[in-house]
mmCIF file with all atom_site columns, C-alpha atoms in Angstrom:
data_model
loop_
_atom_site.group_PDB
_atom_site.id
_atom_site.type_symbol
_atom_site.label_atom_id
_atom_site.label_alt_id
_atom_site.label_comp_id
_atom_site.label_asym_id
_atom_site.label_entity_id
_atom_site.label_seq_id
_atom_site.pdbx_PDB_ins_code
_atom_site.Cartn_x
_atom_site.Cartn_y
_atom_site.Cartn_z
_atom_site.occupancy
_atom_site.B_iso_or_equiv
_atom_site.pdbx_formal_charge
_atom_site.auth_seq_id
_atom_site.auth_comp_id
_atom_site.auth_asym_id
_atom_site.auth_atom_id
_atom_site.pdbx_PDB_model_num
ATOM 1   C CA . UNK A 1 1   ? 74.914 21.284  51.893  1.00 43.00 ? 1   UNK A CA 1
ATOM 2   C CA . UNK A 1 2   ? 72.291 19.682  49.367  1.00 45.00 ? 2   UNK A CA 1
ATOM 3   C CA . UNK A 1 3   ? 68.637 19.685  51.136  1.00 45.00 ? 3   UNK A CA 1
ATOM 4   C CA . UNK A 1 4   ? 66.361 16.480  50.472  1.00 45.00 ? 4   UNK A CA 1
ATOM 5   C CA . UNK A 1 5   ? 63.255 18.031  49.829  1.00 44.00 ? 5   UNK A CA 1
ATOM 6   C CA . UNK A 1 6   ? 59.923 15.793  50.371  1.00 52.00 ? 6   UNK A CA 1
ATOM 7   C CA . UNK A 1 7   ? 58.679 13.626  47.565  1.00 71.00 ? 7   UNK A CA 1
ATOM 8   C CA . UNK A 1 8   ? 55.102 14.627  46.753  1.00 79.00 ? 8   UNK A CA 1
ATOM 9   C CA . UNK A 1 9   ? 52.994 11.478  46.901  1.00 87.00 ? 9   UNK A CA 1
ATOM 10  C CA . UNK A 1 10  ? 52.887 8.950   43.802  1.00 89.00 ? 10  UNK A CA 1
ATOM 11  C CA . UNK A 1 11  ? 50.299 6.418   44.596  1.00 91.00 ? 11  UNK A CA 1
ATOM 12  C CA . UNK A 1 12  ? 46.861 7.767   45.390  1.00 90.00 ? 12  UNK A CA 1
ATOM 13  C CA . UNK A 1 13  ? 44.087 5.348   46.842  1.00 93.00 ? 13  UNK A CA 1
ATOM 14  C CA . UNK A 1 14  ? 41.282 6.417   44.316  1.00 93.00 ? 14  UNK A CA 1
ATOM 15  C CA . UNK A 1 15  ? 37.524 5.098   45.710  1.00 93.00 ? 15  UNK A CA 1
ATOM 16  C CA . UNK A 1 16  ? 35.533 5.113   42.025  1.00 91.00 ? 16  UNK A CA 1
ATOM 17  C CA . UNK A 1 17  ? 32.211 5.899   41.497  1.00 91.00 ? 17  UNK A CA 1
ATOM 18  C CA . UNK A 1 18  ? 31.474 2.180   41.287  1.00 89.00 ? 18  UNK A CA 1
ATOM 19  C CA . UNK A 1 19  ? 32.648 1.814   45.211  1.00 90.00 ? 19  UNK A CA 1
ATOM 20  C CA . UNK A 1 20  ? 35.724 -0.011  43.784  1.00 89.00 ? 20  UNK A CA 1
ATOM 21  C CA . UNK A 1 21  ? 39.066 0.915   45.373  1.00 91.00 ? 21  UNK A CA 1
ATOM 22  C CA . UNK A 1 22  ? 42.252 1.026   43.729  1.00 90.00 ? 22  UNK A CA 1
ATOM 23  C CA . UNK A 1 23  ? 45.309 2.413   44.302  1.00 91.00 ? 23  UNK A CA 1
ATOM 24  C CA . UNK A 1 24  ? 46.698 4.390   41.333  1.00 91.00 ? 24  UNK A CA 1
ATOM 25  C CA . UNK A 1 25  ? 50.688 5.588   40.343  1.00 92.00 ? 25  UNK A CA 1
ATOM 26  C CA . UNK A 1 26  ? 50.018 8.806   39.210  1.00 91.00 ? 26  UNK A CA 1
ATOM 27  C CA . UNK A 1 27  ? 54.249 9.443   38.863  1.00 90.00 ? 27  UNK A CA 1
ATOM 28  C CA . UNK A 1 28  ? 53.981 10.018  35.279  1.00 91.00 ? 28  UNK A CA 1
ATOM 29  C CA . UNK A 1 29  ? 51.808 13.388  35.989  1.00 90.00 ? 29  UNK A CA 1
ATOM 30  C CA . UNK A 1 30  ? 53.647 16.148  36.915  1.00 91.00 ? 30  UNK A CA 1
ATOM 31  C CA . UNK A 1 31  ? 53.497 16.475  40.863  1.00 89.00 ? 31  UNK A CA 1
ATOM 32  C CA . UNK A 1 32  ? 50.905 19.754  40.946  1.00 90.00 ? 32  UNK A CA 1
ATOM 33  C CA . UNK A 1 33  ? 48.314 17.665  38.226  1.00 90.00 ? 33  UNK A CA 1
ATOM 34  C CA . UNK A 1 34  ? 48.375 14.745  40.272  1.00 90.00 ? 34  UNK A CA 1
ATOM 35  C CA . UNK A 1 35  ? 45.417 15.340  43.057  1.00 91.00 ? 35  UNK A CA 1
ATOM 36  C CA . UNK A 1 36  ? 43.201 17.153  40.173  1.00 92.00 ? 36  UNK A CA 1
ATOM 37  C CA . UNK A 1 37  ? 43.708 14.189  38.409  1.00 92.00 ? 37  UNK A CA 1
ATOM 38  C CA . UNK A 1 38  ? 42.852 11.617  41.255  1.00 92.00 ? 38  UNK A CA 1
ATOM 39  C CA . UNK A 1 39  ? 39.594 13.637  42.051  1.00 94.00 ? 39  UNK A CA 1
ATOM 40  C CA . UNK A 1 40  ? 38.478 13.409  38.511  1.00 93.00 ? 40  UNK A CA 1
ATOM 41  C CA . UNK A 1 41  ? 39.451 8.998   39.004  1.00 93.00 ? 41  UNK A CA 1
ATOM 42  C CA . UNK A 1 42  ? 37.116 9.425   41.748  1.00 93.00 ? 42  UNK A CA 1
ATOM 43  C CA . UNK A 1 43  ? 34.302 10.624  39.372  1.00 94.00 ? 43  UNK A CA 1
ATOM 44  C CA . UNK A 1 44  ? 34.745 7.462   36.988  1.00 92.00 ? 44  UNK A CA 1
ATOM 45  C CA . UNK A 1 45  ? 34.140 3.858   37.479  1.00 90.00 ? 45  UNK A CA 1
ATOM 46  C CA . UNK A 1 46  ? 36.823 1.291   37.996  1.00 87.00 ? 46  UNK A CA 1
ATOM 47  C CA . UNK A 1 47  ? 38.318 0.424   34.541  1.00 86.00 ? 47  UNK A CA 1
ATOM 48  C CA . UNK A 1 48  ? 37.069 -2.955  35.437  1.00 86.00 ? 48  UNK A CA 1
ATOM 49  C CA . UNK A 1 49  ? 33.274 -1.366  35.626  1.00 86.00 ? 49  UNK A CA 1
ATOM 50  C CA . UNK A 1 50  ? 33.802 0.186   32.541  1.00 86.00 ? 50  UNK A CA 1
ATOM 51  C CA . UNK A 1 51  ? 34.895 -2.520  30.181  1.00 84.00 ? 51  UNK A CA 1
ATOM 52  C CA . UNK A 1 52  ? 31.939 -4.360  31.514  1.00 82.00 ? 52  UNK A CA 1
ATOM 53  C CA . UNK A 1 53  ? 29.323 -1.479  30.986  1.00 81.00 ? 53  UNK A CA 1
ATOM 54  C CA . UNK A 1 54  ? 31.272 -0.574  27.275  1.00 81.00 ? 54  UNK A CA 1
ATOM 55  C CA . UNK A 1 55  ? 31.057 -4.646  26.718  1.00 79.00 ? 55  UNK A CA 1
ATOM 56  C CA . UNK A 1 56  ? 27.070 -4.592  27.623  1.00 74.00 ? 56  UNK A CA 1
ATOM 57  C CA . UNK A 1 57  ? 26.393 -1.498  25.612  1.00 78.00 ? 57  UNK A CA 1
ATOM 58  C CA . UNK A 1 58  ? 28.127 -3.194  23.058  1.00 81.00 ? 58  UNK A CA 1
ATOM 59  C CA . UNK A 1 59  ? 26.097 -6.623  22.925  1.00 80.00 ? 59  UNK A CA 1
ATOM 60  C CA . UNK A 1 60  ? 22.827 -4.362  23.506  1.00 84.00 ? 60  UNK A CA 1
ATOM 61  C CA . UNK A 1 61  ? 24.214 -2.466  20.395  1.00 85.00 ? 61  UNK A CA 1
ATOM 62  C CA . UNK A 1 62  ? 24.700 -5.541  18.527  1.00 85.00 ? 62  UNK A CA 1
ATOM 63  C CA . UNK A 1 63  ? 21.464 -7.192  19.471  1.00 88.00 ? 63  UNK A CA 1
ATOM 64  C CA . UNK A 1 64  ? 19.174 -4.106  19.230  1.00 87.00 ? 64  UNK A CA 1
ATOM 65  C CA . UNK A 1 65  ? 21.291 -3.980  15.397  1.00 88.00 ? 65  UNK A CA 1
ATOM 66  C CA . UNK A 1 66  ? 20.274 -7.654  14.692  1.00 90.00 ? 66  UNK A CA 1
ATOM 67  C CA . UNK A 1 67  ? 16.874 -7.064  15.502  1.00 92.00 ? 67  UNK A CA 1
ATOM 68  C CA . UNK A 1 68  ? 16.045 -4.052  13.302  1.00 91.00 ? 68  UNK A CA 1
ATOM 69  C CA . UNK A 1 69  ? 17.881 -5.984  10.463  1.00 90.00 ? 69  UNK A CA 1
ATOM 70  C CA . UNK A 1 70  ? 15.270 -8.656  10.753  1.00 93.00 ? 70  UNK A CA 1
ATOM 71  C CA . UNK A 1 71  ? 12.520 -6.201  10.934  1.00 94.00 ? 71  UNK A CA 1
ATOM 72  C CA . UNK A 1 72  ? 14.174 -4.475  8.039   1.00 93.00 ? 72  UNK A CA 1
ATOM 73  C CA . UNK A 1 73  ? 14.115 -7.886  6.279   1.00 93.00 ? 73  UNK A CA 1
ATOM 74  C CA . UNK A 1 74  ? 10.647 -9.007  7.236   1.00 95.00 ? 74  UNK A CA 1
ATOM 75  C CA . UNK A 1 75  ? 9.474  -5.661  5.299   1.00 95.00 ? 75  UNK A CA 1
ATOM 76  C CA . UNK A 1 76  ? 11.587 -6.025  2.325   1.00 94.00 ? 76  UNK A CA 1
ATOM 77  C CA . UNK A 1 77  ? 10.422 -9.863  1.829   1.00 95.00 ? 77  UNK A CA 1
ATOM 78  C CA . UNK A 1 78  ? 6.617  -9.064  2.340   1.00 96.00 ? 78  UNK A CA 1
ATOM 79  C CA . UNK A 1 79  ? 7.266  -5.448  0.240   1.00 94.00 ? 79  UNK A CA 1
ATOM 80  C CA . UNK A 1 80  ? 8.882  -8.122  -2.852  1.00 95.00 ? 80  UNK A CA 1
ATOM 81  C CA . UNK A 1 81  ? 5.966  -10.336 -2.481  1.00 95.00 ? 81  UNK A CA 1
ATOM 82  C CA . UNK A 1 82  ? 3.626  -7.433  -2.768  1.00 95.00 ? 82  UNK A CA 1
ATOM 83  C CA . UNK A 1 83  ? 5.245  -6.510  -5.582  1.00 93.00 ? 83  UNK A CA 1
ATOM 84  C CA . UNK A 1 84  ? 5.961  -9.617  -7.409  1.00 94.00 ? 84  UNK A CA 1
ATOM 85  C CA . UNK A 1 85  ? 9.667  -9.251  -7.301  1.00 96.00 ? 85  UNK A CA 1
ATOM 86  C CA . UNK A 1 86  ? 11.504 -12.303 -8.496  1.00 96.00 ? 86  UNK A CA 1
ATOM 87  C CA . UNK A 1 87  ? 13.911 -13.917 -6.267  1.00 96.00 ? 87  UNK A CA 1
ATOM 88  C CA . UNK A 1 88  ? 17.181 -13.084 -6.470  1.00 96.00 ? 88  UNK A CA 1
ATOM 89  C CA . UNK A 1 89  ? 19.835 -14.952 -7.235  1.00 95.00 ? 89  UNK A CA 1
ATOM 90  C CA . UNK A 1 90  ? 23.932 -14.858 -4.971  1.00 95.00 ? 90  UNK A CA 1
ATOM 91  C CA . UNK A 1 91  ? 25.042 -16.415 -1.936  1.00 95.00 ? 91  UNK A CA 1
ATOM 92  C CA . UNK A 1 92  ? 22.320 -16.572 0.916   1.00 94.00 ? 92  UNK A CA 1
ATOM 93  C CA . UNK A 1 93  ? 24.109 -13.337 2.651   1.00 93.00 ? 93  UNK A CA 1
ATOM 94  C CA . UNK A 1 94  ? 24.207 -12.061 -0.426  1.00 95.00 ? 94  UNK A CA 1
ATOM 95  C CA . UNK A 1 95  ? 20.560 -12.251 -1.453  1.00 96.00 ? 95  UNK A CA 1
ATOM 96  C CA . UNK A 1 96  ? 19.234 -11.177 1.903   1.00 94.00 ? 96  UNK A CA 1
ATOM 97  C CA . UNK A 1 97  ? 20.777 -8.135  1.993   1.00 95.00 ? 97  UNK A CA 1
ATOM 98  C CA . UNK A 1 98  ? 20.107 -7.138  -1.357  1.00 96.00 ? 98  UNK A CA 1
ATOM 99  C CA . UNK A 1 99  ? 16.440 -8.056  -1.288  1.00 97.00 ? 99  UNK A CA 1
ATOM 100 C CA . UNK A 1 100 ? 16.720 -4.775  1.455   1.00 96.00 ? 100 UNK A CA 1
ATOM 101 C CA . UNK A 1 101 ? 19.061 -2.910  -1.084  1.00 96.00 ? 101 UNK A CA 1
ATOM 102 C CA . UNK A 1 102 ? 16.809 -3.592  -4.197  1.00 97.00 ? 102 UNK A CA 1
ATOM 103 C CA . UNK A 1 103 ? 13.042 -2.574  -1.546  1.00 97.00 ? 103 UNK A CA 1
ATOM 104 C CA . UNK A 1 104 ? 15.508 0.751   -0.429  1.00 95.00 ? 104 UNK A CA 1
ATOM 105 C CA . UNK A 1 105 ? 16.403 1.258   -4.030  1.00 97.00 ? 105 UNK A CA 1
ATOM 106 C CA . UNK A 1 106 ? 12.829 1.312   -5.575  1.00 97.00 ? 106 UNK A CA 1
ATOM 107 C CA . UNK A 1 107 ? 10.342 2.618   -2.343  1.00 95.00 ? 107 UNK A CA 1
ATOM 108 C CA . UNK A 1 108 ? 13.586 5.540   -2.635  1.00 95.00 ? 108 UNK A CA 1
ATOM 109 C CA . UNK A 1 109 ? 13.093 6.066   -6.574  1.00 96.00 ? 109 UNK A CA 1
ATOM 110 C CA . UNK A 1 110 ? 8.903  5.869   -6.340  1.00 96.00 ? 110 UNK A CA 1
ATOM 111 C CA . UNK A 1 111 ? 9.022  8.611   -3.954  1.00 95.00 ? 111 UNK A CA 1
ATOM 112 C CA . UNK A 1 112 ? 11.174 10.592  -6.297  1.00 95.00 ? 112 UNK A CA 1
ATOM 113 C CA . UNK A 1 113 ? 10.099 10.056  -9.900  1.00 96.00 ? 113 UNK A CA 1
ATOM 114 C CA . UNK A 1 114 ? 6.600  9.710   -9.221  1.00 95.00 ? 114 UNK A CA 1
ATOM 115 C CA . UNK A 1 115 ? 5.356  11.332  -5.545  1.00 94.00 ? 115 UNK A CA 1
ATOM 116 C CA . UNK A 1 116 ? 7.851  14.009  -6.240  1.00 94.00 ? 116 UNK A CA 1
ATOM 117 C CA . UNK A 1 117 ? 8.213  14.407  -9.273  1.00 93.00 ? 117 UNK A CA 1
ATOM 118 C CA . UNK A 1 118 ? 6.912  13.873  -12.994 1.00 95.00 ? 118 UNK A CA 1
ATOM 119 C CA . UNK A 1 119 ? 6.568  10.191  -13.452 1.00 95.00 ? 119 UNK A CA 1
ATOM 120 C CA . UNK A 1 120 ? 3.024  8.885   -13.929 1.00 95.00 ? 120 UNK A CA 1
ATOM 121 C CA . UNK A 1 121 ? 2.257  5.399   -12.480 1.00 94.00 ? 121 UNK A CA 1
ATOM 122 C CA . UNK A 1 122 ? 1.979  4.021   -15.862 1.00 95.00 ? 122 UNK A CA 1
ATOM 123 C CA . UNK A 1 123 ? 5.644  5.321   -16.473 1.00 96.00 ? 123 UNK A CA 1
ATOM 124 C CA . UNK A 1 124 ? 6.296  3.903   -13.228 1.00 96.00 ? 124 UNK A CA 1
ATOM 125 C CA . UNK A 1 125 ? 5.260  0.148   -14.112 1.00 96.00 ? 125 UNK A CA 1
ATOM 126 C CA . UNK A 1 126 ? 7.683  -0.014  -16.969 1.00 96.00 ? 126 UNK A CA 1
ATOM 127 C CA . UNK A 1 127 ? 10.486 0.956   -14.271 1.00 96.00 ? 127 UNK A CA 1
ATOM 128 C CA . UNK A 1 128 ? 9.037  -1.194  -11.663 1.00 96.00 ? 128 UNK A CA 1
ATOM 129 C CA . UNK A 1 129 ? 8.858  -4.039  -14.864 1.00 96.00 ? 129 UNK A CA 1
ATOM 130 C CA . UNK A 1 130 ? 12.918 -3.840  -15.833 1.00 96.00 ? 130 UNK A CA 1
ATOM 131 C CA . UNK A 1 131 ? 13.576 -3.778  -12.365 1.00 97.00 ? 131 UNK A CA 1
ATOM 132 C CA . UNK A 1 132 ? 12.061 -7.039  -12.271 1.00 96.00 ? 132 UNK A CA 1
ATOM 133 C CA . UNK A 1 133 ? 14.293 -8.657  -15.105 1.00 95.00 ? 133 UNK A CA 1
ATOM 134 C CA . UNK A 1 134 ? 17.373 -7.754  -12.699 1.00 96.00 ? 134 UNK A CA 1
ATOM 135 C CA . UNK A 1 135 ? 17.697 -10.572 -10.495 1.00 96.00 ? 135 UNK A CA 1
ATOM 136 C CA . UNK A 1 136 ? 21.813 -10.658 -9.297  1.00 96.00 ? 136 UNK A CA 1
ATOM 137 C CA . UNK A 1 137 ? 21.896 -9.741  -5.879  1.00 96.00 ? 137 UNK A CA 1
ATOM 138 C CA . UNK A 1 138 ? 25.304 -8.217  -6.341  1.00 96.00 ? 138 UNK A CA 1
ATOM 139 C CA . UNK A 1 139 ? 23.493 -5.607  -8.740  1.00 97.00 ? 139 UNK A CA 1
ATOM 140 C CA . UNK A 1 140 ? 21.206 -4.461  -5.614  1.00 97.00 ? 140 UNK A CA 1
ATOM 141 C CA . UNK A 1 141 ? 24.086 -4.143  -3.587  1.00 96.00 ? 141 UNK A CA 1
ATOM 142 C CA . UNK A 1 142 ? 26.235 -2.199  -5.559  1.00 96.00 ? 142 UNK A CA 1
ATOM 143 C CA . UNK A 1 143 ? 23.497 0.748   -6.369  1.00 96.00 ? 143 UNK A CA 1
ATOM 144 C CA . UNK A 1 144 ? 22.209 0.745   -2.981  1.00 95.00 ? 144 UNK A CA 1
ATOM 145 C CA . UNK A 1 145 ? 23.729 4.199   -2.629  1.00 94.00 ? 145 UNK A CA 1
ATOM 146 C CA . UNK A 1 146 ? 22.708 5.621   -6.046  1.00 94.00 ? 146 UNK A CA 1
ATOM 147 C CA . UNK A 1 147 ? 20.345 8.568   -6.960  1.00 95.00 ? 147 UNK A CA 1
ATOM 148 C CA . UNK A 1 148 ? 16.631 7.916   -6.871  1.00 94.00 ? 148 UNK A CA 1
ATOM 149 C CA . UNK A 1 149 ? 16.911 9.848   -10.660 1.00 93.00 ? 149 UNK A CA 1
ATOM 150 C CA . UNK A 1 150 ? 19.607 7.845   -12.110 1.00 95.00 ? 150 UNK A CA 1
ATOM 151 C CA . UNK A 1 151 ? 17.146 4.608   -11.724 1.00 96.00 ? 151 UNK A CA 1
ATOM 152 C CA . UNK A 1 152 ? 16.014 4.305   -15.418 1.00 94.00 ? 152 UNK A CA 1
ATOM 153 C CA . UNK A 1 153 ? 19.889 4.733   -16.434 1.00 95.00 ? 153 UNK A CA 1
ATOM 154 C CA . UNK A 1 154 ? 20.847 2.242   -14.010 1.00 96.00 ? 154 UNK A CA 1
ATOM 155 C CA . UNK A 1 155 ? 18.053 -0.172  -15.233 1.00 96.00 ? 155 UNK A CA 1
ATOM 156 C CA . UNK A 1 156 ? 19.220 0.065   -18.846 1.00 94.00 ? 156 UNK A CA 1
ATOM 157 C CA . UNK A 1 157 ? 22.939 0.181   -17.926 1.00 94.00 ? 157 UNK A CA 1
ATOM 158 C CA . UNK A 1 158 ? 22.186 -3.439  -16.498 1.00 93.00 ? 158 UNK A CA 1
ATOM 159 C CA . UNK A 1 159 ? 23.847 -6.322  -18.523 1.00 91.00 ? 159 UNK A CA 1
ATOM 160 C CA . UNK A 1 160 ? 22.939 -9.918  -19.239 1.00 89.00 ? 160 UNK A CA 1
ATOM 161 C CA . UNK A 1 161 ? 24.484 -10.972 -16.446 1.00 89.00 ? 161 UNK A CA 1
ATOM 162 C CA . UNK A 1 162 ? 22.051 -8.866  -14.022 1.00 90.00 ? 162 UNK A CA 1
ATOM 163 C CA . UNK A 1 163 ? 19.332 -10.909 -15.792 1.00 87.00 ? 163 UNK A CA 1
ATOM 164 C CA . UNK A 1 164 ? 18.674 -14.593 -15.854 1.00 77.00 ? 164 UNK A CA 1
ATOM 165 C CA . UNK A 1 165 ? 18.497 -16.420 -19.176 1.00 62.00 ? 165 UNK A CA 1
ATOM 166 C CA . UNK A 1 166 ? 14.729 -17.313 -18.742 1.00 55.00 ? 166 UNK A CA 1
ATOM 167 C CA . UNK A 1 167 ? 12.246 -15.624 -17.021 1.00 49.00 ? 167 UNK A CA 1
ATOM 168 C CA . UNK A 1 168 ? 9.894  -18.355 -15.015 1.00 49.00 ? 168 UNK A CA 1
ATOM 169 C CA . UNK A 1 169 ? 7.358  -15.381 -14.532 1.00 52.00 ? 169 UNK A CA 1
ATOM 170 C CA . UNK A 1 170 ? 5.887  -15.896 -17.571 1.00 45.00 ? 170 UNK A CA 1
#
């Protein structure tokens, strides 16, 4: 004689940490995981809760990321005027980031050759001068991860087409 033994329960009414209800099939745990498992639902929010929290962590992400780009950009436009850096030349995205890239690039290389190491400031204007003469915004972009030391080689590395044809500086 074949016994029918009890079903353990599938479908748990979980009350999240939210105060949302929902009831929840747990039949794809195995039967003794199943109320450890609920208890730790309990814990959570609703997955409804959470998207929404994720979503707004997300957009206060994105806007606190959009505003320290524009503070980021501020500084790098009033750091070239400072400086008399020429404007550089790409598509608009393309300039404004690498008017950040080119400010990153040289504050990053003045701290090395010269606070740090054996550059004197009179070395340091000639460096600061062929930066100048590179005005391609792709050129920023692409050695915005180099070495503060490999500057000068970078600088002399640069071809014709990193520099414009006339120089309205002078």
């Amino acid at each position: 004689m074949q016994r029918n033994s009890p079903r353990s329960k599938t479908i748990w009414q979980i009350t999240h940490s939210c105060g949302h209800q929902a009831d929840r099939d747990l039949s794809d745990r195995a039967a003794d995981r199943r109320a450890g498992f609920a208890e730790w639902l309990a814990k959570q929010e609703c997955t409804d809760c959470w998207r929404a929290a994720k979503e707004g962590d997300e957009q206060d992400k994105a806007a606190w990321l959009k505003a320290k780009r524009a503070e980021e950009q501020a500084e790098s436009e009033a750091w070239s005027e400072q400086y008399r850096m020429p404007p550089l030349e790409g598509t608009e995205r393309a300039v404004a980031w690498s008017v950040r890239c080119r400010h990153q690039v040289l504050a990053a290389a003045f701290a090395a050759l010269v606070l740090e190491g054996e550059t004197s400031e009179t070395e340091w204007e000639d460096i600061e001068e062929a930066a100048r003469t590179i005005t391609r915004a792709g050129w920023w972009i692409d050695q915005r991860s180099s070495e503060p030391n490999d500057l000068t080689e970078l600088l002399q590395a640069a071809t014709e087409a990193d520099r414009p044809t006339e120089n309205p500086h002078f």
